[in-house]
Coordinates of N, CA and C in Angstrom, one line a residue:
X1 N 5.4 -13.5 20.1 CA 4.3 -13.1 19.2 C 4.2 -11.6 19.1
X2 N 4.2 -11.0 18.0 CA 4.2 -9.6 17.8 C 3.0 -9.2 17.0
X3 N 2.2 -8.3 17.5 CA 1.1 -7.8 16.7 C 1.3 -6.3 16.4
X4 N 1.2 -5.9 15.1 CA 1.4 -4.6 14.7 C 0.1 -4.2 13.9
X5 N -0.4 -3.0 14.2 CA -1.7 -2.6 13.6 C -1.3 -1.6 12.5
X6 N -1.7 -1.8 11.3 CA -1.8 -1.0 10.2 C -0.5 -0.2 9.8
X7 N 0.4 0.1 10.8 CA 1.5 1.0 10.5 C 2.7 0.3 10.0
X8 N 2.9 -1.0 10.2 CA 4.1 -1.7 9.9 C 5.3 -0.9 10.5
X9 N 5.1 -0.6 11.8 CA 6.1 0.3 12.5 C 7.5 -0.2 12.5
X10 N 7.8 -1.5 12.6 CA 9.1 -1.9 12.7 C 9.3 -3.3 12.1
X11 N 10.6 -3.7 12.0 CA 10.9 -5.0 11.5 C 10.7 -6.0 12.6
X12 N 10.7 -7.3 12.3 CA 10.5 -8.3 13.3 C 11.6 -9.4 13.1
X13 N 12.1 -9.8 14.2 CA 13.2 -10.8 14.2 C 12.6 -12.2 14.7
X14 N 12.9 -13.2 14.0 CA 12.5 -14.6 14.3 C 13.7 -15.5 14.2
X15 N 14.2 -16.0 15.3 CA 15.4 -16.8 15.2 C 16.6 -16.0 14.6
X16 N 17.3 -16.4 13.6 CA 18.3 -15.6 13.0 C 17.9 -14.8 11.8
X17 N 16.5 -14.9 11.6 CA 16.0 -14.2 10.4 C 15.4 -12.8 10.9
X18 N 15.6 -11.8 10.1 CA 15.0 -10.5 10.5 C 14.3 -10.0 9.2
X19 N 13.1 -9.6 9.3 CA 12.3 -9.0 8.2 C 12.1 -7.5 8.5
X20 N 12.5 -6.7 7.6 CA 12.2 -5.3 7.8 C 10.8 -5.0 7.4
X21 N 10.4 -3.8 7.8 CA 9.0 -3.4 7.6 C 8.6 -3.5 6.1
X22 N 9.5 -3.2 5.2 CA 9.2 -3.2 3.8 C 8.9 -4.6 3.3
X23 N 9.7 -5.6 3.8 CA 9.4 -7.0 3.4 C 8.1 -7.5 4.0
X24 N 7.8 -7.1 5.2 CA 6.6 -7.5 5.9 C 5.4 -7.0 5.1
X25 N 5.5 -5.7 4.8 CA 4.4 -5.0 4.0 C 4.2 -5.7 2.7
X26 N 5.3 -6.0 2.0 CA 5.1 -6.7 0.7 C 4.5 -8.0 0.8
X27 N 4.8 -8.8 1.8 CA 4.2 -10.1 2.0 C 2.8 -10.0 2.4
X28 N 2.4 -9.1 3.3 CA 1.0 -8.9 3.7 C 0.2 -8.5 2.5
X29 N 0.7 -7.6 1.7 CA -0.1 -7.2 0.5 C -0.2 -8.3 -0.5
X30 N 0.9 -9.0 -0.7 CA 0.9 -10.1 -1.7 C -0.1 -11.2 -1.3
X31 N -0.2 -11.5 0.0 CA -1.1 -12.5 0.5 C -2.5 -12.0 0.3
X32 N -2.8 -10.8 0.6 CA -4.1 -10.2 0.4 C -4.5 -10.2 -1.1
X33 N -3.6 -9.9 -1.9 CA -3.9 -10.0 -3.4 C -4.1 -11.4 -3.9
X34 N -3.3 -12.3 -3.4 CA -3.4 -13.7 -3.8 C -4.8 -14.3 -3.4
X35 N -5.3 -13.8 -2.3 CA -6.7 -14.2 -1.8 C -7.7 -13.9 -2.8
X36 N -7.5 -12.9 -3.6 CA -8.5 -12.5 -4.6 C -8.7 -13.5 -5.7
X37 N -7.7 -14.4 -5.9 CA -7.8 -15.4 -6.9 C -8.3 -16.8 -6.4
X38 N -8.7 -16.8 -5.2 CA -9.1 -18.1 -4.6 C -10.3 -18.7 -5.4
X39 N -10.3 -20.0 -5.5 CA -11.4 -20.7 -6.1 C -12.1 -21.5 -5.0
X40 N -13.2 -20.9 -4.5 CA -13.8 -21.5 -3.3 C -15.3 -21.5 -3.4
X41 N -15.9 -22.2 -4.4 CA -17.3 -22.1 -4.6 C -18.1 -22.9 -3.6
X42 N -17.5 -23.7 -2.8 CA -18.2 -24.6 -1.8 C -18.2 -23.9 -0.4
X43 N -17.0 -23.5 0.0 CA -16.9 -22.9 1.4 C -17.1 -21.4 1.4
X44 N -16.8 -20.7 0.2 CA -16.8 -19.3 0.2 C -15.8 -18.7 1.1
X45 N -14.8 -19.5 1.5 CA -13.7 -19.0 2.4 C -12.4 -18.8 1.7
X46 N -12.2 -17.5 1.3 CA -11.0 -17.2 0.6 C -9.7 -17.1 1.4
X47 N -8.6 -17.7 0.9 CA -7.4 -17.7 1.6 C -6.3 -17.4 0.5
X48 N -5.4 -16.5 0.9 CA -4.2 -16.2 0.1 C -2.9 -16.4 0.9
X49 N -1.8 -16.7 0.3 CA -0.6 -16.9 0.9 C 0.5 -16.3 0.1
X50 N 1.6 -15.7 0.7 CA 2.7 -15.2 0.0 C 4.0 -15.7 0.8
X51 N 4.8 -16.4 0.1 CA 6.0 -17.1 0.7 C 7.2 -16.4 0.2
X52 N 8.1 -16.1 1.1 CA 9.3 -15.4 0.8 C 10.5 -16.3 0.9
X53 N 11.3 -16.4 -0.2 CA 12.5 -17.3 -0.2 C 13.6 -16.5 0.4
X54 N 14.7 -17.2 0.7 CA 15.9 -16.6 1.3 C 16.5 -15.5 0.3
X55 N 16.3 -15.7 -1.0 CA 16.9 -14.7 -1.9 C 15.9 -13.5 -2.2
X56 N 14.7 -13.5 -1.6 CA 13.8 -12.4 -1.7 C 12.7 -12.6 -2.7
X57 N 12.6 -13.8 -3.3 CA 11.5 -14.1 -4.3 C 10.3 -14.4 -3.5
X58 N 9.1 -13.9 -4.0 CA 7.8 -14.2 -3.4 C 7.0 -15.1 -4.3
X59 N 6.5 -16.2 -3.7 CA 5.7 -17.1 -4.4 C 4.3 -17.0 -3.7
X60 N 3.3 -16.8 -4.5 CA 1.9 -16.6 -4.0 C 1.1 -17.9 -4.3
X61 N 0.1 -18.0 -3.5 CA -0.9 -19.1 -3.6 C -2.2 -18.8 -3.1
X62 N -3.2 -19.5 -3.6 CA -4.6 -19.3 -3.1 C -5.2 -20.7 -2.9
X63 N -6.3 -20.8 -2.1 CA -6.9 -22.0 -2.0 C -7.7 -22.4 -3.3
X64 N -7.7 -23.6 -3.6 CA -8.4 -24.1 -4.8 C -9.2 -25.3 -4.4
X65 N -10.6 -25.1 -4.3 CA -11.4 -26.2 -3.9 C -11.8 -27.1 -5.0
X66 N -12.3 -28.3 -4.6 CA -12.8 -29.3 -5.5 C -14.1 -29.9 -5.0
X67 N -15.0 -30.3 -5.8 CA -16.2 -30.9 -5.3 C -16.0 -32.2 -4.6
X68 N -14.9 -32.8 -4.8 CA -14.4 -33.9 -4.0 C -13.5 -33.3 -2.9
X69 N -14.0 -32.9 -1.8 CA -13.4 -32.0 -0.9 C -11.9 -32.3 -0.5
X70 N -11.6 -33.6 -0.4 CA -10.3 -34.0 -0.1 C -9.2 -33.7 -1.1
X71 N -9.7 -33.3 -2.3 CA -8.7 -32.9 -3.4 C -8.5 -31.4 -3.4
X72 N -9.1 -30.7 -2.5 CA -8.9 -29.2 -2.4 C -7.5 -29.0 -1.9
X73 N -6.9 -27.9 -2.3 CA -5.5 -27.5 -1.8 C -5.6 -26.1 -1.2
X74 N -4.9 -26.0 -0.1 CA -4.9 -24.7 0.7 C -3.9 -23.8 0.0
X75 N -4.1 -22.5 0.3 CA -3.2 -21.4 -0.2 C -1.7 -21.6 0.2
X76 N -1.5 -22.0 1.4 CA -0.1 -22.2 1.9 C 0.6 -23.3 1.1
X77 N -0.1 -24.4 0.9 CA 0.5 -25.5 0.2 C 0.7 -25.1 -1.3
X78 N -0.3 -24.4 -1.8 CA -0.1 -23.9 -3.2 C 1.2 -23.1 -3.4
X79 N 1.4 -22.2 -2.5 CA 2.6 -21.3 -2.6 C 3.9 -22.2 -2.4
X80 N 3.8 -23.1 -1.4 CA 5.0 -23.9 -1.1 C 5.3 -24.8 -2.3
X81 N 4.3 -25.4 -2.9 CA 4.5 -26.3 -4.1 C 5.1 -25.5 -5.3
X82 N 4.6 -24.3 -5.5 CA 5.2 -23.5 -6.5 C 6.6 -23.2 -6.3
X83 N 7.0 -22.9 -5.0 CA 8.4 -22.6 -4.7 C 9.3 -23.8 -4.9
X84 N 8.9 -24.9 -4.3 CA 9.7 -26.1 -4.4 C 9.8 -26.6 -5.8
X85 N 8.8 -26.5 -6.6 CA 8.9 -26.9 -8.0 C 9.7 -26.0 -8.8
X86 N 10.1 -24.8 -8.3 CA 11.0 -23.9 -8.9 C 12.4 -23.9 -8.3
X87 N 12.7 -25.0 -7.4 CA 14.0 -25.2 -6.9 C 14.3 -24.6 -5.5
X88 N 13.3 -24.0 -4.9 CA 13.5 -23.4 -3.6 C 13.0 -24.3 -2.4
X89 N 13.9 -24.3 -1.4 CA 13.5 -25.2 -0.2 C 13.8 -24.5 1.1
X90 N 14.3 -23.3 1.1 CA 14.6 -22.5 2.3 C 13.8 -21.2 2.2
X91 N 13.2 -20.9 3.4 CA 12.3 -19.7 3.3 C 12.5 -18.8 4.6
X92 N 12.2 -17.5 4.4 CA 12.2 -16.6 5.5 C 10.9 -16.4 6.2
X93 N 9.8 -16.4 5.4 CA 8.5 -16.1 5.9 C 7.4 -16.5 5.0
X94 N 6.2 -16.7 5.5 CA 5.0 -16.8 4.8 C 3.9 -16.0 5.4
X95 N 3.2 -15.2 4.6 CA 2.0 -14.5 5.1 C 0.7 -15.1 4.6
X96 N -0.3 -15.2 5.5 CA -1.5 -15.9 5.2 C -2.7 -14.9 5.4
X97 N -3.6 -14.8 4.4 CA -4.7 -13.8 4.5 C -6.0 -14.5 4.3
X98 N -7.0 -14.1 5.1 CA -8.4 -14.6 5.0 C -9.3 -13.3 5.1
X99 N -10.6 -13.6 5.0 CA -11.5 -12.5 5.1 C -12.1 -12.4 6.5
X100 N -11.5 -13.1 7.5 CA -12.0 -13.0 8.9 C -11.7 -11.6 9.4
X101 N -12.7 -10.9 9.9 CA -12.5 -9.5 10.4 C -11.9 -9.4 11.8
X102 N -12.4 -10.2 12.7 CA -12.2 -10.1 14.1 C -10.9 -10.7 14.7
X103 N -10.3 -11.6 13.9 CA -9.1 -12.2 14.3 C -8.3 -12.7 13.1
X104 N -7.0 -13.0 13.3 CA -6.3 -13.5 12.1 C -6.7 -14.9 11.8
X105 N -6.6 -15.3 10.6 CA -6.8 -16.7 10.2 C -5.5 -17.4 10.5
X106 N -5.6 -18.7 10.5 CA -4.4 -19.5 10.8 C -4.3 -20.8 9.9
X107 N -3.2 -21.2 9.5 CA -3.1 -22.4 8.7 C -3.7 -23.6 9.4
X108 N -4.3 -24.5 8.5 CA -4.9 -25.7 9.0 C -3.8 -26.7 9.5
X109 N -4.1 -27.8 10.1 CA -3.2 -28.7 10.6 C -2.3 -29.3 9.5
X110 N -2.9 -29.6 8.4 CA -2.1 -30.2 7.3 C -1.1 -29.2 6.8
X111 N -1.5 -27.9 6.7 CA -0.5 -26.9 6.3 C 0.6 -26.6 7.3
X112 N 0.2 -26.7 8.6 CA 1.3 -26.5 9.6 C 2.3 -27.6 9.5
X113 N 1.9 -28.9 9.3 CA 2.8 -30.0 9.1 C 3.6 -29.8 7.8
X114 N 3.0 -29.3 6.7 CA 3.7 -29.1 5.5 C 4.7 -28.0 5.6
X115 N 4.4 -26.9 6.3 CA 5.4 -25.9 6.6 C 6.6 -26.4 7.4
X116 N 6.3 -27.2 8.4 CA 7.4 -27.7 9.3 C 8.4 -28.6 8.6
X117 N 8.0 -29.1 7.4 CA 8.9 -29.9 6.6 C 10.2 -29.1 6.2
X118 N 10.0 -27.8 6.2 CA 11.1 -26.9 5.7 C 11.6 -26.1 6.9
X119 N 11.5 -26.5 8.1 CA 12.1 -25.9 9.2 C 11.0 -25.3 10.2
X120 N 11.5 -25.0 11.4 CA 10.6 -24.5 12.5 C 10.8 -23.1 12.8
X121 N 12.0 -22.5 12.4 CA 12.4 -21.2 12.9 C 12.1 -20.1 11.9
X122 N 11.3 -20.3 10.9 CA 11.0 -19.2 10.0 C 9.6 -18.7 10.3
X123 N 9.4 -17.5 9.8 CA 8.2 -16.7 10.3 C 6.9 -17.0 9.5
X124 N 5.8 -16.9 10.3 CA 4.5 -17.0 9.8 C 3.8 -15.7 10.2
X125 N 3.3 -15.0 9.2 CA 2.6 -13.7 9.4 C 1.1 -13.9 9.1
X126 N 0.3 -13.9 10.2 CA -1.1 -14.1 10.1 C -1.8 -12.7 10.0
X127 N -2.5 -12.5 8.9 CA -3.0 -11.2 8.6 C -4.5 -11.1 8.7
X128 N -5.0 -9.9 8.8 CA -6.4 -9.6 8.8 C -6.7 -8.6 7.6
X129 N -7.9 -8.5 7.1 CA -8.2 -7.7 6.0 C -7.8 -6.2 6.2
X130 N -7.8 -5.7 7.5 CA -7.4 -4.4 7.7 C -5.9 -4.2 7.7
X131 N -5.1 -5.2 7.3 CA -3.7 -5.3 7.1 C -2.9 -5.4 8.4
X132 N -3.6 -5.5 9.6 CA -2.9 -5.8 10.8 C -2.5 -7.3 10.8
X133 N -1.5 -7.6 11.6 CA -0.9 -8.9 11.5 C -0.3 -9.4 12.8
X134 N -0.1 -10.7 13.0 CA 0.6 -11.3 14.1 C 1.7 -12.1 13.5
X135 N 2.8 -12.1 14.1 CA 4.0 -12.9 13.7 C 4.3 -14.0 14.7
X136 N 4.6 -15.1 14.2 CA 5.1 -16.2 15.0 C 5.9 -17.1 14.2
X137 N 6.5 -18.2 14.7 CA 7.3 -19.1 13.9 C 6.5 -20.3 13.6
X138 N 6.9 -21.1 12.6 CA 6.3 -22.4 12.3 C 6.3 -23.3 13.5
X139 N 7.4 -23.3 14.3 CA 7.5 -24.0 15.5 C 6.4 -23.6 16.6
X140 N 6.1 -22.3 16.6 CA 5.0 -21.9 17.5 C 3.7 -22.5 17.1
X141 N 3.4 -22.6 15.8 CA 2.2 -23.1 15.3 C 2.1 -24.6 15.5
X142 N 3.2 -25.3 15.4 CA 3.2 -26.8 15.5 C 4.3 -27.2 16.4
X143 N 4.2 -27.1 17.7 CA 5.3 -27.4 18.6 C 5.7 -28.9 18.7
X144 N 4.7 -29.7 18.4 CA 5.0 -31.2 18.4 C 4.8 -31.8 17.1
X145 N 5.7 -31.3 16.1 CA 5.6 -31.7 14.7 C 6.1 -33.1 14.5
X146 N 5.7 -33.7 13.4 CA 6.2 -35.0 13.0 C 7.3 -34.7 12.0
X147 N 8.5 -35.3 12.1 CA 9.6 -35.0 11.2 C 10.3 -36.3 10.8
X148 N 11.3 -36.1 10.0 CA 12.1 -37.2 9.5 C 12.8 -37.9 10.6
X149 N 13.1 -37.2 11.7 CA 13.7 -37.8 12.9 C 12.8 -38.9 13.5
X150 N 11.5 -38.7 13.4 CA 10.5 -39.7 13.9 C 10.6 -41.0 13.1
X151 N 10.9 -40.8 11.8 CA 11.0 -42.0 10.9 C 12.3 -42.9 11.3
X152 N 13.2 -42.2 11.9 CA 14.5 -42.9 12.3 C 14.4 -43.4 13.8
X153 N 13.4 -43.1 14.5 CA 13.3 -43.5 15.9 C 13.2 -45.0 16.1
X154 N 13.7 -45.4 17.2 CA 13.6 -46.9 17.6 C 12.1 -47.2 17.7
X155 N 11.7 -48.3 17.0 CA 10.3 -48.7 17.0 C 10.2 -50.2 17.4
X156 N 9.0 -50.6 17.6 CA 8.7 -52.0 18.0 C 8.9 -52.9 16.8
X157 N 8.6 -52.5 15.6 CA 8.8 -53.4 14.4 C 9.7 -52.8 13.4

């Protein structure tokens, strides 16, 4: 886990992926900007996400709430659905932004599982409004994930 404050001093390597400071800066800023579009009249909790594909395309998303709370969608899943619906299924990183000042926000459990569907060794950049961030992998966020392998496991029935 790497934390860098404000300066984007260096790139970060996760697994066989490496993001340079410019890519990290672009994702952090894109997630902060996506947060501005959040539709959250019930929680007042804005979230933005910026997802980086292997070829360098960035897909952004924000949380969109609904009065029937279960129909709300998180920023991370919004970005992922946009990417997948455009033919992308492999990713380098996702940055997540909230308005929490004292610590980085983190994806909810449903989003962690959703991210793990596309691999465990890609980067998650958790940001703060002051543009500081922490980097970890999807596998770090959800070490005991449910996967397609579980569907193939020997079962009682």
